[in-house]
Amino acid sequence: SQLKMFVDELPDMPKILGFDVVNGVPVSKSLQIGMFSKKWKFHRDLPPTRVFAYGTSNNTATVPGPTIEALYGVDTYVTWRNYLPSKHILPWDPTIPTAIPATKKGVPTVVHLHGGIDEPQSDGNANSWFTRGFRERGPTWTQKKYHYYNIQQPGNMWYHDHAMGLTRVNLLVGLIGAYIIRHPDIESPLGLPHGKEFDRPLVVFDRSFRTDGSIYMNRTGNNPSIHPQWQPEYFGDAIIVNGKAWPRLTVRRRKYRFRIINASNARFFEFFFTNGLRFIHVGSDSSYNKRPVMIKKILLAPSEIVDVIVDFSESKSDSAILANGAAYPYPSGDPVNKFNGNVMKFIIKRQREVDTSRVPKRLIKYPSPDLSNAAATRYIAMYEYTSPTDEPTHLFLNGKPYEAPATETPKEGTSEIWNVINLTADNHPLHIHLGLFVVLEQRKLVDVEKFKECMLKINNAVKCQISKYARGNITAVPAHEQGWKNVFKMTPGYVTKILVRFAYIHSNASYPFDASAEPGYVYHCHVSILFRFSI
Ligand code: C2O
């Protein structure tokens, strides 16, 4: 049977402030946020689903978790507490590098604030996991209480589980939430729509369910004789927004701000409105654009965020469906169907409103990338590797698995040029912890097969004469994606050139912590395997 669309109201997740106010002055705050096993209703007609949810108590825990709102310059501390049972809801595969407690009991978890610029000990390293009550801890675990400095640019982030080998299943069962840094001195003068009603995070992901309500994931891996359960990518047919399948929201005829997070494992979204309404793009993952950009479609990879204004007063109809047009896997997979091609419905009130919010011509200007100052140029090749025993393919970066020693060692305060060479057939969203980057260009490779052959043999882009192969057409970076980002789509068959900055983008201030400390940081594709660097 199939679920009826647009019958549940879009929920707002509970809000938790990451600061206190004492005598009118904001001061830092210590939060306790737990991970709980509970049942969650994803749809009116679907029985409740067993999930793992973040919250301040089992009763108040939600999927996605509460939205944490931090204030620029005010520290937020969070003790993330694991109250999960001894067994996982979904099957996980012990044959891939995975956090496995010695007692074989408990669900390893660790939280990463995606987009946060924080000390390595609070970054949620995949091996810093812990089980219920911190009973067992991973090899790089150091502390219970995480410190978030909130001194980067204001913008949108999200927190999610990051445990070795379990990240995918931990996110699939619900360990996801939004995190916003606000900087009122800078943001209020912009005049964008604000307040609970007009400024909303939309956390979007795909899931499939059995008729009993449980989350469906194929239990058999792509190559079960070697990895019983491992499948590199998950796709579900129901599209969930803020914890409800295909919800609806009644809106007024005025401007709204939506901070849209793609929290899917592998699904790209190409969002558009069925009635032609446009998006005014004002920011992306963790930073604002210099100027707003009007667009009809938004392509959002897993873990990317867009911050958009939608002006419903421009609507010619009384309803609009937010739809999805992205093939899965992107870009060469199946086309969307009548289920995953729909996201949510907006019902637009007839009556016109006085709307005092506005979208200014200029938003926030950060320093432009300075190529002449780049301290290093690196080549990072992504390719899938199939072993002689025909194991499932693994995504490697520069031919190395995650367990290999840290590869890049950038210096704090410097910028580097990274040329990311995608030799796979799929688009991979590359995410770099700690650093923010600007995408400079995407250039098509000629004769990919020949270049790949060389790379598989000697794994050295310079020796394989990358300059000879990187001379195809250049795809211009769309205007709305020219700002500072922490994740970007690496087009298959292209070299994507980025300038990464290992410093705050709004100032030259150095990090208030030791960025070279263990366990270091990672950069990785947000669909699969992790990679590591230290600074
Ligand atoms: Cu969103 Cu290393 O993760």
Coordinates of C-alpha atoms and ligand atoms in Angstrom, one line a residue:
S1 CA 0.0 0.0 0.0
Q2 CA 1.1 3.5 -0.4
L3 CA 1.1 6.5 1.9
K4 CA -1.0 9.5 1.1
M5 CA 1.0 12.6 0.5
F6 CA 0.6 16.1 2.1
V7 CA -1.6 14.9 5.1
D8 CA 0.7 15.7 8.0
E9 CA 1.5 19.3 9.1
L10 CA 5.2 20.2 8.8
P11 CA 6.6 20.1 12.4
D12 CA 9.0 22.6 13.9
M13 CA 11.7 20.9 15.9
P14 CA 12.2 22.0 19.5
K15 CA 14.6 24.8 19.8
I16 CA 17.5 24.8 22.3
L17 CA 19.4 27.9 23.0
G18 CA 23.2 27.5 23.2
F19 CA 23.6 30.4 25.6
D20 CA 22.0 31.9 28.7
V21 CA 21.1 35.5 29.3
V22 CA 22.1 37.0 32.7
N23 CA 21.2 40.6 33.4
G24 CA 20.6 41.1 29.7
V25 CA 24.1 39.8 28.8
P26 CA 24.5 36.5 26.9
V27 CA 26.7 34.0 28.6
S28 CA 28.0 30.6 27.7
K29 CA 25.9 27.5 28.5
S30 CA 26.4 23.8 29.1
L31 CA 23.9 21.6 27.5
Q32 CA 23.1 17.9 28.1
I33 CA 21.7 16.2 25.0
G34 CA 20.9 12.6 25.0
M35 CA 20.4 9.9 22.3
F36 CA 17.3 7.9 23.1
S37 CA 15.6 4.9 21.6
K38 CA 11.9 5.6 21.1
K39 CA 9.0 5.5 18.6
W40 CA 8.4 8.2 16.1
K41 CA 5.4 8.8 13.9
F42 CA 6.6 9.6 10.4
H43 CA 3.1 9.6 8.8
R44 CA -0.5 9.7 9.9
D45 CA -1.2 6.3 8.4
L46 CA 2.1 4.6 9.3
P47 CA 2.5 2.7 12.7
P48 CA 5.2 4.3 14.9
T49 CA 8.7 3.6 13.9
R50 CA 11.6 2.6 16.3
V51 CA 14.2 5.4 16.0
F52 CA 17.3 6.8 17.8
A53 CA 16.6 10.4 18.6
Y54 CA 18.4 13.4 20.1
G55 CA 16.8 15.3 22.8
T56 CA 17.0 16.6 26.4
S57 CA 14.9 13.7 27.6
N58 CA 13.3 10.6 26.1
N59 CA 9.9 12.3 26.0
T60 CA 11.1 15.4 24.2
A61 CA 13.6 13.7 21.8
T62 CA 12.7 14.1 18.1
V63 CA 13.7 13.1 14.6
P64 CA 15.4 15.3 13.5
G65 CA 16.7 16.4 16.9
P66 CA 16.2 19.8 18.4
T67 CA 17.6 22.8 16.6
I68 CA 20.4 24.3 18.5
E69 CA 20.7 28.1 18.2
A70 CA 24.0 29.5 19.2
L71 CA 25.1 33.1 19.4
Y72 CA 28.3 34.5 17.8
G73 CA 31.1 34.8 20.4
V74 CA 29.3 32.9 23.1
D75 CA 30.6 29.3 23.8
T76 CA 28.3 26.4 23.8
Y77 CA 29.3 23.3 25.7
V78 CA 27.4 20.0 25.0
T79 CA 27.8 16.7 26.8
W80 CA 26.3 14.3 24.3
R81 CA 25.0 11.3 26.3
N82 CA 24.3 7.9 24.9
Y83 CA 21.2 6.2 26.3
L84 CA 20.9 3.7 23.5
P85 CA 20.1 0.0 24.1
S86 CA 22.6 -2.8 23.5
K87 CA 21.5 -3.6 20.0
H88 CA 21.1 -1.5 16.8
I89 CA 17.8 -1.1 15.0
L90 CA 19.4 -1.8 11.6
P91 CA 21.9 -4.4 10.5
W92 CA 25.5 -3.1 10.4
D93 CA 28.5 -4.8 8.8
P94 CA 31.4 -5.8 11.1
T95 CA 33.5 -6.7 8.1
I96 CA 34.1 -3.0 7.1
P97 CA 36.2 -0.8 9.4
T98 CA 33.8 -0.3 12.2
A99 CA 33.6 0.8 15.8
I100 CA 32.9 -2.5 17.7
P101 CA 32.8 -2.5 21.5
A102 CA 34.8 -5.2 23.1
T103 CA 31.7 -6.5 24.9
K104 CA 29.8 -6.5 21.6
K105 CA 27.1 -4.6 23.5
G106 CA 26.0 -1.1 22.9
V107 CA 25.7 1.2 20.0
P108 CA 28.8 3.3 19.4
T109 CA 28.1 7.0 18.7
V110 CA 30.0 10.3 18.5
V111 CA 28.6 13.6 17.4
H112 CA 30.2 15.9 14.7
L113 CA 29.1 19.5 14.3
H114 CA 29.2 19.6 10.5
G115 CA 30.6 23.0 9.5
G116 CA 31.9 23.9 12.9
I117 CA 35.4 25.2 13.4
D118 CA 36.3 23.7 16.7
E119 CA 39.1 21.9 18.5
P120 CA 39.9 18.3 17.2
Q121 CA 38.9 16.8 20.6
S122 CA 35.4 18.2 20.1
D123 CA 35.1 17.5 16.4
G124 CA 33.6 14.1 16.7
N125 CA 36.4 12.0 15.2
A126 CA 35.0 8.7 13.9
N127 CA 37.2 6.8 16.4
S128 CA 36.2 8.9 19.4
W129 CA 33.0 7.0 19.8
F130 CA 31.4 5.9 23.0
T131 CA 28.6 3.6 24.1
R132 CA 25.9 4.0 26.7
G133 CA 27.1 5.8 29.8
F134 CA 30.6 6.1 28.3
R135 CA 31.1 2.5 29.2
E136 CA 33.2 1.8 26.2
R137 CA 35.2 4.3 24.3
G138 CA 37.0 4.4 20.9
P139 CA 40.8 4.7 20.7
T140 CA 40.8 8.5 20.2
W141 CA 38.2 9.4 22.8
T142 CA 39.3 12.1 25.2
Q143 CA 36.4 14.0 26.7
K144 CA 32.7 13.9 27.5
K145 CA 32.0 17.6 27.1
Y146 CA 32.4 19.1 23.7
H147 CA 33.3 22.8 23.3
Y148 CA 31.8 24.8 20.4
Y149 CA 33.4 28.3 20.1
N150 CA 30.8 29.9 17.8
I151 CA 33.3 32.5 16.6
Q152 CA 33.0 31.7 12.9
Q153 CA 30.7 33.5 10.5
P154 CA 27.0 33.2 11.2
G155 CA 25.2 30.5 9.2
N156 CA 23.8 27.1 9.0
M157 CA 25.3 23.8 10.2
W158 CA 24.0 20.5 11.3
Y159 CA 25.1 17.9 13.9
H160 CA 25.0 14.2 13.2
D161 CA 26.5 11.0 14.2
H162 CA 30.0 10.3 12.9
A163 CA 31.0 6.9 14.4
M164 CA 33.3 4.7 12.4
G165 CA 31.5 2.4 10.1
L166 CA 28.1 3.1 11.8
T167 CA 27.6 6.7 10.6
R168 CA 25.2 5.6 7.9
V169 CA 23.0 3.4 10.1
N170 CA 23.1 5.9 13.0
L171 CA 21.8 8.7 10.7
L172 CA 19.3 6.4 9.0
V173 CA 17.6 5.8 12.4
G174 CA 17.5 9.4 13.3
L175 CA 20.7 10.9 14.7
I176 CA 20.5 14.2 12.9
G177 CA 19.8 17.9 13.9
A178 CA 20.2 21.5 12.8
Y179 CA 22.6 24.0 14.4
I180 CA 22.5 27.7 13.7
I181 CA 25.0 30.4 14.7
R182 CA 23.3 33.8 14.8
H183 CA 25.2 37.1 14.8
P184 CA 22.5 39.7 15.3
D185 CA 24.7 42.8 14.9
I186 CA 25.5 41.7 11.4
E187 CA 22.3 39.9 10.5
S188 CA 19.5 42.0 11.9
P189 CA 20.3 45.0 9.6
L190 CA 19.8 42.7 6.6
G191 CA 16.1 42.7 7.3
L192 CA 15.5 39.1 6.1
P193 CA 12.4 37.3 7.3
H194 CA 12.9 36.3 10.9
G195 CA 11.1 34.8 13.9
K196 CA 9.8 31.3 14.5
E197 CA 7.1 31.5 11.9
F198 CA 9.0 33.0 9.0
D199 CA 12.5 31.5 9.5
R200 CA 12.5 27.7 9.5
P201 CA 15.0 24.9 9.1
L202 CA 13.8 22.1 6.7
V203 CA 15.8 18.9 7.3
V204 CA 15.1 16.6 4.3
F205 CA 16.0 13.0 3.9
D206 CA 14.6 9.8 2.2
R207 CA 13.6 6.6 3.9
S208 CA 11.6 3.4 3.1
F209 CA 9.3 1.7 5.6
R210 CA 7.8 -1.7 6.0
T211 CA 4.0 -1.8 6.6
D212 CA 4.7 -2.3 10.4
G213 CA 6.4 1.1 10.4
S214 CA 9.9 -0.1 10.7
I215 CA 12.7 1.5 8.6
Y216 CA 13.4 -0.7 5.7
M217 CA 17.0 -1.3 4.6
N218 CA 18.1 -4.1 2.4
R219 CA 19.7 -6.7 4.7
T220 CA 21.9 -8.2 2.1
G221 CA 25.0 -6.4 0.9
N222 CA 26.1 -5.9 -2.7
N223 CA 28.6 -8.8 -2.3
P224 CA 27.4 -10.8 0.7
S225 CA 30.0 -13.5 0.5
I226 CA 32.6 -10.9 1.6
H227 CA 30.6 -8.1 3.3
P228 CA 27.2 -9.6 4.4
Q229 CA 25.4 -6.3 4.8
W230 CA 27.5 -3.6 3.2
Q231 CA 25.9 -1.5 0.6
P232 CA 27.6 1.7 -0.3
E233 CA 24.4 3.8 -0.9
Y234 CA 21.0 4.0 0.7
F235 CA 17.9 5.3 -1.2
G236 CA 14.4 5.4 0.2
D237 CA 11.2 6.3 -1.6
A238 CA 9.4 8.4 1.1
I239 CA 10.7 11.9 1.4
I240 CA 10.8 13.2 5.0
V241 CA 10.8 16.8 6.0
N242 CA 11.3 17.7 9.7
G243 CA 10.3 14.1 10.6
K244 CA 7.1 13.8 8.5
A245 CA 6.7 12.1 5.2
W246 CA 5.6 14.6 2.5
P247 CA 4.2 17.1 4.9
R248 CA 2.3 20.3 4.2
L249 CA 2.6 23.8 5.4
T250 CA 0.1 26.6 5.2
V251 CA 1.9 29.9 4.5
R252 CA 0.9 33.5 4.3
R253 CA 1.3 35.5 1.1
R254 CA 4.7 37.0 2.1
K255 CA 8.4 36.1 2.3
Y256 CA 9.7 33.1 4.3
R257 CA 13.3 32.0 5.0
F258 CA 14.1 28.3 4.7
R259 CA 17.3 26.7 5.7
I260 CA 17.3 23.5 3.8
I261 CA 19.6 20.6 4.9
N262 CA 20.0 17.5 2.8
A263 CA 20.4 14.9 5.5
S264 CA 20.1 11.9 3.1
N265 CA 22.8 9.3 2.9
A266 CA 23.2 9.3 -0.9
R267 CA 20.2 11.1 -2.5
F268 CA 20.8 14.4 -4.3
F269 CA 17.8 16.7 -4.5
E270 CA 17.1 19.0 -7.3
F271 CA 14.4 21.2 -5.7
F272 CA 12.0 23.3 -7.7
F273 CA 8.4 24.5 -7.3
T274 CA 5.7 23.1 -9.5
N275 CA 4.1 26.5 -10.0
G276 CA 7.3 28.2 -11.1
L277 CA 8.0 30.1 -7.8
R278 CA 11.6 31.0 -7.4
F279 CA 14.2 30.8 -4.7
I280 CA 16.2 33.7 -3.6
H281 CA 19.5 32.1 -2.6
V282 CA 21.1 34.0 0.3
G283 CA 23.5 31.5 1.8
S284 CA 24.9 28.0 1.7
D285 CA 26.6 25.7 4.1
S286 CA 27.7 27.8 7.0
S287 CA 28.1 31.2 5.2
Y288 CA 26.2 33.9 3.4
N289 CA 26.5 34.8 -0.2
K290 CA 27.9 38.2 -1.1
R291 CA 24.6 39.0 -3.0
P292 CA 21.3 37.2 -3.3
V293 CA 20.8 35.1 -6.4
M294 CA 17.4 34.3 -7.9
I295 CA 17.2 30.7 -9.0
K296 CA 14.5 28.2 -10.2
K297 CA 16.3 25.0 -9.2
I298 CA 18.6 24.0 -6.4
L299 CA 20.8 21.0 -6.7
L300 CA 21.7 19.8 -3.2
A301 CA 24.1 17.0 -2.5
P302 CA 24.0 14.9 0.8
S303 CA 25.1 17.2 3.7
E304 CA 24.8 20.5 1.7
I305 CA 22.7 23.3 3.0
V306 CA 21.0 26.2 1.3
D307 CA 19.5 29.2 2.9
V308 CA 16.8 30.6 0.7
I309 CA 14.0 33.2 0.7
V310 CA 10.7 32.3 -0.9
D311 CA 8.3 35.1 -1.6
F312 CA 4.8 33.5 -1.7
S313 CA 3.3 36.8 -2.7
E314 CA 4.6 36.1 -6.1
S315 CA 2.7 32.9 -6.4
K316 CA 0.0 32.7 -9.1
S317 CA -1.7 29.7 -7.5
D318 CA -2.9 28.9 -4.0
S319 CA -0.6 25.9 -3.6
A320 CA 2.8 24.9 -4.7
I321 CA 4.6 21.6 -4.4
L322 CA 8.2 21.6 -3.6
A323 CA 9.4 18.8 -6.0
N324 CA 12.6 16.9 -6.7
G325 CA 14.1 16.1 -10.1
A326 CA 17.4 14.5 -9.3
A327 CA 18.2 11.0 -10.6
Y328 CA 19.6 8.6 -8.1
P329 CA 22.4 7.9 -7.8
Y330 CA 23.2 11.3 -9.2
P331 CA 23.6 12.0 -12.1
S332 CA 23.5 8.7 -13.9
G333 CA 20.9 6.6 -12.0
D334 CA 17.2 6.2 -12.1
P335 CA 14.9 9.1 -12.8
V336 CA 12.7 10.2 -9.9
N337 CA 9.2 8.6 -9.6
K338 CA 5.9 9.8 -8.2
F339 CA 7.1 9.2 -4.6
N340 CA 10.6 10.6 -4.4
G341 CA 9.8 13.3 -7.0
N342 CA 7.7 15.0 -4.3
V343 CA 9.0 16.7 -1.2
M344 CA 6.2 18.8 0.5
K345 CA 3.3 21.0 -0.3
F346 CA 2.7 24.7 0.5
I347 CA -0.8 25.9 0.8
I348 CA -0.7 29.7 0.2
K349 CA -3.3 31.9 1.8
R350 CA -5.3 34.1 -0.5
Q351 CA -5.0 37.3 1.4
R352 CA -2.1 39.6 0.7
E353 CA 0.0 40.7 3.7
V354 CA 2.0 43.6 4.8
D355 CA 5.6 42.2 4.7
T356 CA 8.2 44.4 6.3
S357 CA 11.0 41.9 5.7
R358 CA 13.3 42.4 2.7
V359 CA 16.1 41.0 0.7
P360 CA 18.9 43.6 0.5
K361 CA 21.1 43.9 -2.7
R362 CA 24.2 43.1 -0.6
L363 CA 24.4 40.5 2.1
I364 CA 27.7 39.8 3.7
K365 CA 31.1 40.2 2.1
Y366 CA 33.9 37.9 3.1
P367 CA 37.5 38.1 1.7
S368 CA 37.8 36.8 -1.8
P369 CA 40.0 33.8 -2.3
D370 CA 43.6 34.9 -2.8
L371 CA 45.3 32.4 -5.1
S372 CA 48.7 34.1 -5.0
N373 CA 49.0 33.3 -1.4
A374 CA 48.3 29.6 -1.6
A375 CA 50.8 27.7 0.4
A376 CA 50.5 24.4 -1.4
T377 CA 48.8 22.8 -4.4
R378 CA 47.5 19.3 -3.9
Y379 CA 45.9 16.7 -6.2
I380 CA 43.3 14.5 -4.6
A381 CA 42.0 11.7 -6.7
M382 CA 38.8 9.8 -6.0
Y383 CA 38.4 6.5 -7.5
E384 CA 36.7 3.3 -6.8
Y385 CA 38.8 0.3 -6.5
T386 CA 37.8 -3.3 -7.1
S387 CA 40.0 -5.9 -5.6
P388 CA 41.1 -9.1 -7.4
T389 CA 38.7 -11.1 -5.3
D390 CA 35.9 -8.9 -6.6
E391 CA 35.1 -7.2 -3.4
P392 CA 32.5 -4.5 -3.6
T393 CA 34.1 -1.2 -4.7
H394 CA 35.5 1.1 -2.1
L395 CA 35.9 4.8 -2.5
F396 CA 39.5 5.7 -2.0
L397 CA 41.1 9.1 -1.9
N398 CA 44.5 9.0 -3.5
G399 CA 44.4 5.3 -3.3
K400 CA 44.4 5.2 0.5
P401 CA 41.8 4.0 2.9
Y402 CA 40.8 5.9 6.0
E403 CA 43.1 3.9 8.3
A404 CA 46.2 5.1 6.4
P405 CA 48.2 7.9 8.2
A406 CA 47.1 11.5 7.8
T407 CA 47.9 12.5 4.3
E408 CA 47.6 16.3 4.1
T409 CA 49.2 18.5 6.7
P410 CA 48.1 22.1 6.0
K411 CA 49.3 24.9 8.3
E412 CA 46.9 27.0 10.3
G413 CA 46.3 30.4 8.8
T414 CA 47.2 29.3 5.2
S415 CA 45.2 28.6 2.1
E416 CA 45.8 25.8 -0.3
I417 CA 44.7 24.8 -3.8
W418 CA 43.2 21.4 -4.0
N419 CA 42.5 19.8 -7.3
V420 CA 40.0 17.1 -6.7
I421 CA 39.9 14.5 -9.6
N422 CA 36.7 12.5 -9.6
L423 CA 37.4 9.3 -11.6
T424 CA 34.2 7.6 -10.5
A425 CA 30.9 7.5 -12.3
D426 CA 29.0 9.3 -9.6
N427 CA 29.0 12.8 -8.2
H428 CA 30.6 12.9 -4.7
P429 CA 30.0 15.6 -2.2
L430 CA 33.4 16.4 -0.7
H431 CA 33.3 17.7 2.8
I432 CA 36.3 19.2 4.6
H433 CA 36.3 19.6 8.3
L434 CA 37.8 22.8 9.8
G435 CA 38.5 24.5 6.5
L436 CA 36.1 26.5 4.3
F437 CA 36.7 26.6 0.6
V438 CA 35.7 28.4 -2.6
V439 CA 35.1 26.5 -5.8
L440 CA 37.3 28.0 -8.5
E441 CA 36.5 25.9 -11.5
Q442 CA 35.4 22.5 -12.8
R443 CA 37.3 21.3 -15.8
K444 CA 36.5 18.2 -17.8
L445 CA 39.1 15.5 -18.1
V446 CA 39.9 14.2 -21.6
D447 CA 40.6 10.5 -22.0
V448 CA 39.6 9.6 -18.4
E449 CA 40.2 5.9 -18.9
K450 CA 43.8 6.4 -19.9
F451 CA 44.5 8.7 -17.0
K452 CA 42.8 6.3 -14.6
E453 CA 44.9 3.4 -15.8
C454 CA 48.0 5.3 -14.9
M455 CA 46.6 6.4 -11.5
L456 CA 45.7 2.8 -10.6
K457 CA 49.3 1.9 -11.3
I458 CA 51.3 4.7 -9.8
N459 CA 48.7 6.9 -8.0
N460 CA 50.5 10.2 -8.7
A461 CA 48.5 12.8 -10.6
V462 CA 51.6 14.9 -11.5
K463 CA 53.5 11.9 -12.8
C464 CA 50.4 10.7 -14.7
Q465 CA 50.5 14.1 -16.4
I466 CA 47.3 15.5 -15.1
S467 CA 47.9 18.8 -17.0
K468 CA 47.7 16.8 -20.2
Y469 CA 44.3 15.4 -19.3
A470 CA 42.8 18.4 -17.6
R471 CA 42.1 20.4 -20.7
G472 CA 38.4 19.8 -21.4
N473 CA 35.6 22.3 -21.2
I474 CA 35.2 24.4 -18.1
T475 CA 31.9 24.4 -16.3
A476 CA 31.3 27.7 -14.7
V477 CA 30.5 27.7 -11.0
P478 CA 26.9 28.9 -10.6
A479 CA 26.6 32.3 -9.1
H480 CA 24.9 31.1 -5.9
E481 CA 27.7 28.6 -5.3
Q482 CA 30.6 31.0 -5.5
G483 CA 30.7 31.7 -1.8
W484 CA 32.6 29.9 1.0
K485 CA 31.4 26.4 1.6
N486 CA 32.3 23.3 3.5
V487 CA 31.0 20.7 1.1
F488 CA 30.7 20.7 -2.7
K489 CA 29.7 18.4 -5.5
M490 CA 32.6 16.8 -7.3
T491 CA 31.4 16.2 -10.9
P492 CA 32.4 12.8 -12.3
G493 CA 35.1 13.0 -14.9
Y494 CA 36.1 16.5 -13.9
V495 CA 38.9 18.1 -11.9
T496 CA 37.4 20.5 -9.4
K497 CA 39.7 23.2 -8.2
I498 CA 39.1 24.6 -4.8
L499 CA 40.9 27.1 -2.6
V500 CA 40.7 25.9 1.0
R501 CA 41.3 28.3 3.9
F502 CA 42.5 26.9 7.3
A503 CA 41.5 30.1 9.2
Y504 CA 38.4 32.0 10.0
I505 CA 37.0 33.6 6.8
H506 CA 36.0 36.9 8.4
S507 CA 39.2 37.7 10.2
N508 CA 42.8 36.6 10.5
A509 CA 42.3 35.6 14.1
S510 CA 44.0 32.3 14.8
Y511 CA 42.1 29.4 16.3
P512 CA 41.7 29.6 20.1
F513 CA 42.7 26.0 20.3
D514 CA 45.5 23.7 19.2
A515 CA 44.4 22.6 15.8
S516 CA 47.4 20.3 15.5
A517 CA 46.3 18.1 18.4
E518 CA 45.2 14.6 18.1
P519 CA 43.0 13.1 16.7
G520 CA 43.1 15.5 13.8
Y521 CA 40.4 16.3 11.3
V522 CA 38.9 14.5 8.3
Y523 CA 37.9 15.3 4.8
H524 CA 35.6 12.8 3.1
C525 CA 32.9 12.1 0.6
H526 CA 29.6 12.5 2.5
V527 CA 28.2 9.4 1.0
S528 CA 30.8 6.9 2.1
I529 CA 34.3 6.4 3.5
L530 CA 36.2 8.9 5.6
F531 CA 39.6 10.5 5.2
R532 CA 41.9 12.1 7.6
F533 CA 44.3 15.1 7.8
S534 CA 46.0 16.8 10.5
I535 CA 47.0 20.5 10.7
Ligands
C2O1 CU1 28.9 15.8 7.9 CU2 32.6 14.4 8.6 O1 30.7 15.1 8.3

